[in-house]
Coordinates of C-alpha atoms and ligand atoms in Angstrom, one line a residue:
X1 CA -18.4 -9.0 -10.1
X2 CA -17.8 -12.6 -9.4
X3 CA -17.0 -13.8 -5.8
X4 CA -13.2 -12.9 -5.3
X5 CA -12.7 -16.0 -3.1
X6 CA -14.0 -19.4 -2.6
X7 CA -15.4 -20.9 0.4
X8 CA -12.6 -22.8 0.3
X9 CA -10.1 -19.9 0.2
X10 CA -11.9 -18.7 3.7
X11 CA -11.4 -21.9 5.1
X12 CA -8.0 -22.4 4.9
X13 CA -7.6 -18.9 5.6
X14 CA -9.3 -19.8 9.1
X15 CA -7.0 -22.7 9.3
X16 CA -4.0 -20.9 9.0
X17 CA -5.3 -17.9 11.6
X18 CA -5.9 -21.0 14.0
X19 CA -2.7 -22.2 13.7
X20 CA -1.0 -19.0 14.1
X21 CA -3.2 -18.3 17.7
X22 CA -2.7 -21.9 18.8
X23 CA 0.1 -21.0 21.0
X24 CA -1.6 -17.8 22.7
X25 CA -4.9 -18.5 23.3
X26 CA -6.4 -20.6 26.1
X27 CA -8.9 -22.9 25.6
X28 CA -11.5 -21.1 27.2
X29 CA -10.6 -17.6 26.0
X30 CA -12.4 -16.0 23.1
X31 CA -11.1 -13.4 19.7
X32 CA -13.8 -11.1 18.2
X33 CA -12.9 -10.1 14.8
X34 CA -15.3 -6.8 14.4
X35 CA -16.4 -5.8 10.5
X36 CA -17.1 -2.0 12.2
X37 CA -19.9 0.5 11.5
X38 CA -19.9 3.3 9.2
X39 CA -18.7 6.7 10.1
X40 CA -21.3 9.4 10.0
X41 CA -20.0 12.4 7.8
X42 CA -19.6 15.6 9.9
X43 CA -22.7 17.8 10.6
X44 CA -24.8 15.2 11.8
X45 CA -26.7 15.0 8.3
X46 CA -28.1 11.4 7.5
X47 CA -25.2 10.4 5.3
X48 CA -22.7 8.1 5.8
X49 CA -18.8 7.7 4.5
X50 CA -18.8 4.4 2.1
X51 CA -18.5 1.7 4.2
X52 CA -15.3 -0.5 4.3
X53 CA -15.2 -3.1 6.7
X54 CA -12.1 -3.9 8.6
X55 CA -9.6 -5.9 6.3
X56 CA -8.9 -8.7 8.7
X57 CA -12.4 -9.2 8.9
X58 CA -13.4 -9.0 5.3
X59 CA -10.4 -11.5 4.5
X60 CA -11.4 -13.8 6.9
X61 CA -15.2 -13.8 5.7
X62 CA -15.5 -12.7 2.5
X63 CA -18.5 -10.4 3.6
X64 CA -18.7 -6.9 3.8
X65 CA -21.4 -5.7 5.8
X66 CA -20.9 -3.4 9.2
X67 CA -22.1 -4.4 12.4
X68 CA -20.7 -8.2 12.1
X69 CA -18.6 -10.1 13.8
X70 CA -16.7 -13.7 13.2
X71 CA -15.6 -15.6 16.5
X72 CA -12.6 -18.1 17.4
X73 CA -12.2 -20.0 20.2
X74 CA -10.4 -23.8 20.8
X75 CA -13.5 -25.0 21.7
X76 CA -16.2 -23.4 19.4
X77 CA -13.8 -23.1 16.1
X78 CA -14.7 -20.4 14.0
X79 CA -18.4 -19.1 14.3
X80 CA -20.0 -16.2 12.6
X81 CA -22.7 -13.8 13.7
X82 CA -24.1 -11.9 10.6
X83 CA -26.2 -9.2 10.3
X84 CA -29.5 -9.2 7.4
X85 CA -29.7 -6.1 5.2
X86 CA -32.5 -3.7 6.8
X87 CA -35.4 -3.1 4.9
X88 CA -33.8 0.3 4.4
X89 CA -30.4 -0.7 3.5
X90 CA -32.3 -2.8 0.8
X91 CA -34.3 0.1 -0.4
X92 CA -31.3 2.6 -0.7
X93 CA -28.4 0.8 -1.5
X94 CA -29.6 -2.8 -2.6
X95 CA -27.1 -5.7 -1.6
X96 CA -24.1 -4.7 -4.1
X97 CA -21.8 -5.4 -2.0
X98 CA -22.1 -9.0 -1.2
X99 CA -19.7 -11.3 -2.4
X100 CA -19.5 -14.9 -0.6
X101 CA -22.5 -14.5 1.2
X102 CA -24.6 -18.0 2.7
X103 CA -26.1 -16.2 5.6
X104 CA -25.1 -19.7 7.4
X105 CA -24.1 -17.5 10.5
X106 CA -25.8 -17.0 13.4
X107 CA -27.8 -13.3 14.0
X108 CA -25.4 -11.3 15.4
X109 CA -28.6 -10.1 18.2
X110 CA -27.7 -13.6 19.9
X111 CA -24.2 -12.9 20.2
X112 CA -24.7 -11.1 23.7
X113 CA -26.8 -14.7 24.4
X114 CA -23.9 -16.6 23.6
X115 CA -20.9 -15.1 25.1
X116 CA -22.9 -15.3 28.3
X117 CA -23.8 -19.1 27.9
X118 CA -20.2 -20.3 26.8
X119 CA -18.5 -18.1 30.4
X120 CA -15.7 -17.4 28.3
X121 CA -12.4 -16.3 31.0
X122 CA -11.2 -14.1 28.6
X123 CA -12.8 -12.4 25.6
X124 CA -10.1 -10.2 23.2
X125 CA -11.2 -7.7 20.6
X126 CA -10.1 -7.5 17.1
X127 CA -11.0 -5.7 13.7
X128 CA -12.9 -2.3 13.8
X129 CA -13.8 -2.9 17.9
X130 CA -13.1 1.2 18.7
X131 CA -10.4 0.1 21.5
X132 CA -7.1 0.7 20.9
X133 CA -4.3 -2.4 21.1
X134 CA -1.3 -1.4 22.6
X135 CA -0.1 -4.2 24.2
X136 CA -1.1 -7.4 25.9
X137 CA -2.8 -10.6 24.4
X138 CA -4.6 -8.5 22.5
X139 CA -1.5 -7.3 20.4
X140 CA 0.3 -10.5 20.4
X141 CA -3.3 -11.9 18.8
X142 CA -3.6 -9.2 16.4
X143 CA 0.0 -9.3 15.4
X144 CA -0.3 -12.9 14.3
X145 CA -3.3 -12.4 12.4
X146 CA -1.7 -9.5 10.4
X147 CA 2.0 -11.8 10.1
X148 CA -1.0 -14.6 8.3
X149 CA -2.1 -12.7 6.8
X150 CA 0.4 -10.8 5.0
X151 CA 0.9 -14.2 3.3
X152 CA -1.6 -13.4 0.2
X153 CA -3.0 -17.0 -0.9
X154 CA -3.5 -18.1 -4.6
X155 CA -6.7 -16.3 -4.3
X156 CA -5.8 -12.9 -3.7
X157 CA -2.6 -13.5 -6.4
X158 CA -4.8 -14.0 -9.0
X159 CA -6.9 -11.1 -8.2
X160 CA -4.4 -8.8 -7.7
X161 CA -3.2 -10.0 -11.1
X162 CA -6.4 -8.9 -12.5
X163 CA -6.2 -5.2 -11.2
X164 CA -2.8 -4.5 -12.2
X165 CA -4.3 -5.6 -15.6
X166 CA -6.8 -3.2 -15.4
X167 CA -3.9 -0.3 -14.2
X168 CA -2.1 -1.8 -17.6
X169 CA -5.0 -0.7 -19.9
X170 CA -5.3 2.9 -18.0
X171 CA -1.3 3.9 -17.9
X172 CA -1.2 2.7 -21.7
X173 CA -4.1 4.9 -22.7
X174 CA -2.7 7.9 -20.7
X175 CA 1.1 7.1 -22.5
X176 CA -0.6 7.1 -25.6
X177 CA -1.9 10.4 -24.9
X178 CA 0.5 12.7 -23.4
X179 CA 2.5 15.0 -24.9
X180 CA 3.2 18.5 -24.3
X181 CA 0.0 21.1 -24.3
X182 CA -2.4 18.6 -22.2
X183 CA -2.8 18.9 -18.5
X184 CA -1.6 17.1 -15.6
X185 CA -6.0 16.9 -14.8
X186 CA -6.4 15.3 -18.1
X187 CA -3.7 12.8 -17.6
X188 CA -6.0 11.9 -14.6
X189 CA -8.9 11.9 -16.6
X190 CA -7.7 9.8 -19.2
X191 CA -6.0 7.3 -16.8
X192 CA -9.3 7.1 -14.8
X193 CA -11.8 6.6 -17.4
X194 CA -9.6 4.0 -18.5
X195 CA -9.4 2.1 -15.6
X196 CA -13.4 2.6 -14.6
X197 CA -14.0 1.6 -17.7
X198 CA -12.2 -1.8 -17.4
X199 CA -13.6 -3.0 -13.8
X200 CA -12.4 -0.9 -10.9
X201 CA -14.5 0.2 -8.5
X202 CA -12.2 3.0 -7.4
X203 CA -9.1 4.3 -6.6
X204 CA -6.7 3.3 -3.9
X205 CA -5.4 7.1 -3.1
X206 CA -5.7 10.1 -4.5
X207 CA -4.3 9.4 -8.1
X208 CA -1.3 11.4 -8.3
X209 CA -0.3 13.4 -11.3
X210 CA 3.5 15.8 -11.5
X211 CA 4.4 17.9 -14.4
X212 CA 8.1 19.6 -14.3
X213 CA 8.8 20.3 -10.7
X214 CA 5.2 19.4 -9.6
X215 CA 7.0 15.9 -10.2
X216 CA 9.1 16.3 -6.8
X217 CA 5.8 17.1 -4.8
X218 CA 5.6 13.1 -3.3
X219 CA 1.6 13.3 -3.2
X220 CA 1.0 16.1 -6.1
X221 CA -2.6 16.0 -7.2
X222 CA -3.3 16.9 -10.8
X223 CA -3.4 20.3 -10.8
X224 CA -4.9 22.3 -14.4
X225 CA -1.1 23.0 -15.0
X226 CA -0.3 22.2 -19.0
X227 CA 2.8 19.8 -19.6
X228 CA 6.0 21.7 -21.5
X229 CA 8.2 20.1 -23.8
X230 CA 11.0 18.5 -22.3
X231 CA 9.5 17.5 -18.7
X232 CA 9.3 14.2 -16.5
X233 CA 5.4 13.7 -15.5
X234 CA 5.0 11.3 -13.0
X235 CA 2.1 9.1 -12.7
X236 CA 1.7 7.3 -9.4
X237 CA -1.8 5.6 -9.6
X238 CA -3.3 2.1 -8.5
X239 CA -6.7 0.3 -9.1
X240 CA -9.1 -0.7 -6.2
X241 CA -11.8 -3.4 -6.6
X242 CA -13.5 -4.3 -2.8
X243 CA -10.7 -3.0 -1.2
X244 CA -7.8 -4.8 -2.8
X245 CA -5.5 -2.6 -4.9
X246 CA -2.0 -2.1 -6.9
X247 CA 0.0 1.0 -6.2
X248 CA 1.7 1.7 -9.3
X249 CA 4.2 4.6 -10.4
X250 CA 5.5 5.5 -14.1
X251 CA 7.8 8.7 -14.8
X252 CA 7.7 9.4 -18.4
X253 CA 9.4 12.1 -20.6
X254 CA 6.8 14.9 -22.1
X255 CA 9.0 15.0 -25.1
X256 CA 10.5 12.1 -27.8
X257 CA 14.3 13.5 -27.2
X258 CA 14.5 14.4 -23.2
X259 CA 17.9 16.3 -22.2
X260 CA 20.8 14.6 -21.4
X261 CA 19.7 15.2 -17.0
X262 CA 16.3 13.7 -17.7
X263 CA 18.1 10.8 -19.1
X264 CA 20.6 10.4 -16.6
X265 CA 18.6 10.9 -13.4
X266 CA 15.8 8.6 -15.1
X267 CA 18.3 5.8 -15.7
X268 CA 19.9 6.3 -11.5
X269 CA 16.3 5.3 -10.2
X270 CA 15.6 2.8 -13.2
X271 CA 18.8 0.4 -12.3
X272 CA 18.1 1.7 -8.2
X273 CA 15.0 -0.3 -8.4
X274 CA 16.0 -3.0 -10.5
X275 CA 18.8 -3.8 -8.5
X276 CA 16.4 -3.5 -5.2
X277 CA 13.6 -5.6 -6.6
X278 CA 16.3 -8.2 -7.1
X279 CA 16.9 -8.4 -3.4
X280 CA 13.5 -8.3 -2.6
X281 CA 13.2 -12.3 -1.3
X282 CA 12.9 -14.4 1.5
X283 CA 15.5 -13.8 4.3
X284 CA 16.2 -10.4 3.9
X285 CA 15.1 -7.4 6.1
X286 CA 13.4 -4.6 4.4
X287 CA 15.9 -2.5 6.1
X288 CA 18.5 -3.5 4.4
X289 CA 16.9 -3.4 0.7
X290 CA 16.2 0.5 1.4
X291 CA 19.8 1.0 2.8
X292 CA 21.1 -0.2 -0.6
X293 CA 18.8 2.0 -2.2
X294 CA 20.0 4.9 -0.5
X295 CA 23.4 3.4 -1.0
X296 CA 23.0 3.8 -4.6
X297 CA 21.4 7.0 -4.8
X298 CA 24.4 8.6 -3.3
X299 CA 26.8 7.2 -5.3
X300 CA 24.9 8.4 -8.1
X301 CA 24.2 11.8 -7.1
X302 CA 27.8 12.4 -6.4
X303 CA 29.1 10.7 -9.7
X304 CA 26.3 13.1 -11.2
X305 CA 28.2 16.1 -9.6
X306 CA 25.0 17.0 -7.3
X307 CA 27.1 15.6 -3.9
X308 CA 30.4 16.2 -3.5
X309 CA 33.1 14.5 -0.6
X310 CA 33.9 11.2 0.3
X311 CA 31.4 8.6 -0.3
X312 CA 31.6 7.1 3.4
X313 CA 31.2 10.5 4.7
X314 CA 27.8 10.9 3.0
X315 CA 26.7 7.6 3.9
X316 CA 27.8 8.5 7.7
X317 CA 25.8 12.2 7.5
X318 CA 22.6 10.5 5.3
X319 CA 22.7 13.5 3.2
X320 CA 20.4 11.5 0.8
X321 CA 17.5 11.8 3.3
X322 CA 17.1 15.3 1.6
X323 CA 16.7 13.7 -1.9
X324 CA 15.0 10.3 -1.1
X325 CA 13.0 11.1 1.6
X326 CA 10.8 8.5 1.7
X327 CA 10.7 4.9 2.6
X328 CA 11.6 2.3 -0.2
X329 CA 7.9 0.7 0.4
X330 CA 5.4 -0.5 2.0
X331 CA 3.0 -3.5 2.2
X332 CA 0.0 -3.4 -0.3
X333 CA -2.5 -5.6 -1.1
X334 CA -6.1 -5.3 1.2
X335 CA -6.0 -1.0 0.5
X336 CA -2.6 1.0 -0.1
X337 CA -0.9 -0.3 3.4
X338 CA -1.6 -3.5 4.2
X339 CA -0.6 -4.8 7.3
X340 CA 2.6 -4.1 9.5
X341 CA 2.1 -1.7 12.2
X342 CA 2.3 -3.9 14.8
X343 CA 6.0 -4.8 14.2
X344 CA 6.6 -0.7 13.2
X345 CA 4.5 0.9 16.5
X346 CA 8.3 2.8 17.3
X347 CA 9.5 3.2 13.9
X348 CA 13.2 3.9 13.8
X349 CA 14.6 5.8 10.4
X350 CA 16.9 4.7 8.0
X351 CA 19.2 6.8 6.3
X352 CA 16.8 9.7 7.6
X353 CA 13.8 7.9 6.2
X354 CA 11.0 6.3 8.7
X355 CA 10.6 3.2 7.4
X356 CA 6.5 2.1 6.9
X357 CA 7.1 -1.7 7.7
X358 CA 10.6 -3.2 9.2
X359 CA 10.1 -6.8 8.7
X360 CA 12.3 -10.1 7.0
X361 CA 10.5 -10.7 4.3
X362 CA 8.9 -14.2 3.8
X363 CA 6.7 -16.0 0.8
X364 CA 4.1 -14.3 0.0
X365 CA 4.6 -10.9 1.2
X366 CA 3.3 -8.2 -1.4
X367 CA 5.8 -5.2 -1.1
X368 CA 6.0 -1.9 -3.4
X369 CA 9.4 -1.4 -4.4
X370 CA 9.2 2.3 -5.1
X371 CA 12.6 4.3 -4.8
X372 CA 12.5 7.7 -5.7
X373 CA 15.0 10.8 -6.4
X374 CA 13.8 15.0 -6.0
X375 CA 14.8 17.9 -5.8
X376 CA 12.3 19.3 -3.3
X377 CA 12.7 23.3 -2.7
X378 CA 11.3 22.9 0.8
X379 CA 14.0 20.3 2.2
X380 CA 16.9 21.7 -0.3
X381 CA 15.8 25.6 1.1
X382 CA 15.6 24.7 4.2
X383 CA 18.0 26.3 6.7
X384 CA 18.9 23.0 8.4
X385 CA 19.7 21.8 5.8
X386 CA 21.5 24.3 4.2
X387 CA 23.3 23.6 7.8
X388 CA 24.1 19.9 7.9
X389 CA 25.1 19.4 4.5
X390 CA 26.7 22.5 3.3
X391 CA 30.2 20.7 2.8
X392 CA 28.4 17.9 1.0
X393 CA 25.9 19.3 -1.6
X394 CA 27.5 21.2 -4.5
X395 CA 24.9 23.7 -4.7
X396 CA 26.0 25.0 -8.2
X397 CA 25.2 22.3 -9.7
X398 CA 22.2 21.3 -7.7
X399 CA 20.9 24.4 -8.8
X400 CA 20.5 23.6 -12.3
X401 CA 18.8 20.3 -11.7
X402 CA 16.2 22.0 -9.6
X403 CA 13.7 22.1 -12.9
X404 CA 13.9 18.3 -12.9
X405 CA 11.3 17.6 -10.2
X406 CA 11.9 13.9 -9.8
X407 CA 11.5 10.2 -10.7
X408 CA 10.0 7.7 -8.8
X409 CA 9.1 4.1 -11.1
X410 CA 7.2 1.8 -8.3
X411 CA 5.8 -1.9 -8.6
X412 CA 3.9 -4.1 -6.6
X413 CA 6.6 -7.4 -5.7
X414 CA 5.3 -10.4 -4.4
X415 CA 8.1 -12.8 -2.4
X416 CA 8.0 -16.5 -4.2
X417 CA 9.7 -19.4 -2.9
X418 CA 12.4 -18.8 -6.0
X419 CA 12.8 -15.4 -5.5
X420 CA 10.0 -12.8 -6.4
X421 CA 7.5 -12.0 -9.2
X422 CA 6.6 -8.5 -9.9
X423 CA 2.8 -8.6 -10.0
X424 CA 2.5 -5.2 -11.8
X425 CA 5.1 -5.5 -14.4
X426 CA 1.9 -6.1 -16.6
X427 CA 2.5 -1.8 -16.6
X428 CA 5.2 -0.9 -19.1
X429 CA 7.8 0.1 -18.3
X430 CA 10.9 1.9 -20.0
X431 CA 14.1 0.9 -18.8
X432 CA 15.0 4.5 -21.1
X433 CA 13.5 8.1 -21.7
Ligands
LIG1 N1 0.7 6.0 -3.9 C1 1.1 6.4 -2.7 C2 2.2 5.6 -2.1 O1 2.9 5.1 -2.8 O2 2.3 5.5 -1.0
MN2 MN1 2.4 4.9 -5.1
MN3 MN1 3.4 3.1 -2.6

């Protein structure tokens, strides 16, 4: 794999990080940015989880090895203390990993040394340090990093461009062979082999795979479960190359002429996210783009039949929370949630959805636009429910969607100056079933 990055790209990226802490550091005060250390698996056997260093540190390096660290302070500017492979590392894993390595960097056994020599007043912990941040410098620090670096550079575009690419070749081999008598595991299979096949190193998540009402089952793993004429099968899967990833969804029809429900609920969450990844731009708050989703989706379900009463009354009660009861999206781009829990720590709901990031969106944030409609047994059953929205769920007719399982069609949006550009539309996408 060629280097993702240029020492260039790291460069600036330090230059921008600078800029962002100018304003809360002291001169004589000191950030850490901490690569981490592998997690031993449980049982105290001699093997390891795969490594993944901390994002903010792997962005700001390009290096992946454990045990590193990168330092900023005014006076020093950005120093790095690296770590050489062991002679065992070497001998059992080789140095695969290594992208923009120079080895330039100080030994990170003389970082002690240093910190001592320089009496720094302050010294503040980022990356994988082990101590929590929950308020302080130390947040305010960490919180600016993440807000720079949410911002993906020209680098990371390009390469993020690649992988959906890659996801492109995998979800048109698995369209090419569904239909009804294969598995929900083979779709997996076939989607995977694909995408292995074509570059990526793994996946982001769990692929997930949903035939029939396995579809309304938000995480559903493939399951040996053969796909009937006449069924949605919904494909949320992404591609992951050193940690960077898409997080992609498709809902296709099992059969060439899907029923008249299929159709119509398909077409709801088709227009739902068009309309949404129009708004997806500068200036406006995530918030408010998931609000108009759950907008819509009520005034489709009741124009469908499924709700019934007065459309401000079902706004008012969020009975949609039972139907789209997730979060219009997240960040993505370094692994499956990028950054923005630092703004989210108390995350308030929206339309009875908690919300994964609550931010204004600027340039350059990477957001998956990902709405969704089900008809899940375990919220709809529910006594509580079955409570609060009695008066506003026809249940007749509710009941003879309940076969449908769901739809959710997601893409990967970055914010431009002009508007947006959806960086997975590379995945086809049928605006029909
Ligand atoms: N693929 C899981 C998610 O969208 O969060
Ligand atoms: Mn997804
Ligand atoms: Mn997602």
């Amino acid at each position: 794999m060629n280097a993702i990055f240029t020492t260039t790209d790291i460069q600036l990226r330090k230059q921008r990080l600078a800029a962002a802490w100018q304003s809360i550091l002291s001169n004589d005060e000191v950030v850490l940015i901490h690569s981490g250390t592998p997690i031993q698996k449980p049982g105290g056997l001699d093997q390891n989880y795969p490594f993944l260093p901390h994002p903010s540190y792997f962005w700001l390096t390009g290096r992946r090895r454990e045990g590193e660290v990168v330092l900023y302070s005014k006076n020093s500017g950005w120093i790095e203390f690296q770590k050489a492979y062991t002679r065992d590392q070497l001998v059992w894993e080789g140095n695969m990993h290594d992208l923009l390595v120079d080895d330039k960097g100080m030994d990170v056994s003389t970082l002690d040394e240093y910190l001592k020599k320089n009496k720094f007043s302050q010294l503040y912990h980022l990356g994988q340090s082990g101590q929590p941040v929950t308020a302080g410098k130390t947040f305010d620090l960490r919180t600016a990093l993440d807000q720079t670096r949410r911002k993906k550079d020209a680098a990371e575009i390009r390469f993020i461009k690649q992988l959906a690419d890659i996801a492109g070749h995998g979800y048109g081999a698995l369209k090419k062979a569904l239909h009804p008598g294969i598995t929900e595991k083979e779709v997996q299979v076939i989607y995977e082999s694909e995408i292995f096949r074509r570059g990526a190193q793994t996946v982001p998540y769990d692929s997930i795979v949903g035939a029939g009402t396995n579809a309304a089952i938000l995480h559903a793993l493939p399951t040996q479960r053969i796909i009937n004429e006449n069924e949605f099968v919904l494909v949320d899967a992404g591609v992951d190359v050193y940690d960077y990833c898409v997080d992609i969804t498709r809902t296709y029809g099992s059969s060439a002429n899907m029923s008249a429900q299929h159709k119509a609920l398909y077409q709801l969450v088709y227009s739902v996210q068009m309309e949404c990844i129009e708004l997806t731009k500068s200036g406006n708050f995530w918030r408010d783009v998931h609000s108009k989703a759950a907008t819509l989706f009520t005034e489709g379900l009741l124009s469908m039949g499924i709700l019934k009463g007065n459309l401000s009354d079902l706004i008012e009660k969020q009975v949609i929370s039972v139907f789209f009861p997730h979060g219009l999206g997240h960040l993505v781009g370094i692994r499956v949630r990028d950054t923005g829990h630092e703004e989210n720590i108390n995350p308030k709901t929206y339309f009875g959805a908690r919300l994964r990031v609550d931010i204004q969106l600027e340039e350059g944030h990477l957001i998956t636009v990902e709405p969704g409609v089900y008809f899940i047994k375990a919220l709809l059953e529910a006594a509580d429910t079955r409570d609060r929205f009695n008066a506003f769920i026809n249940w007749n007719e509710l009941s003879k969607w309940m076969h449908i399982g769901g739809v959710r069609i997601e893409d990967n949006i970055l914010v431009t100056k002009e508007g947006n550009e959806n960086l997975t539309q590379v995945v086809e996408k049928l605006a029909d079933i």
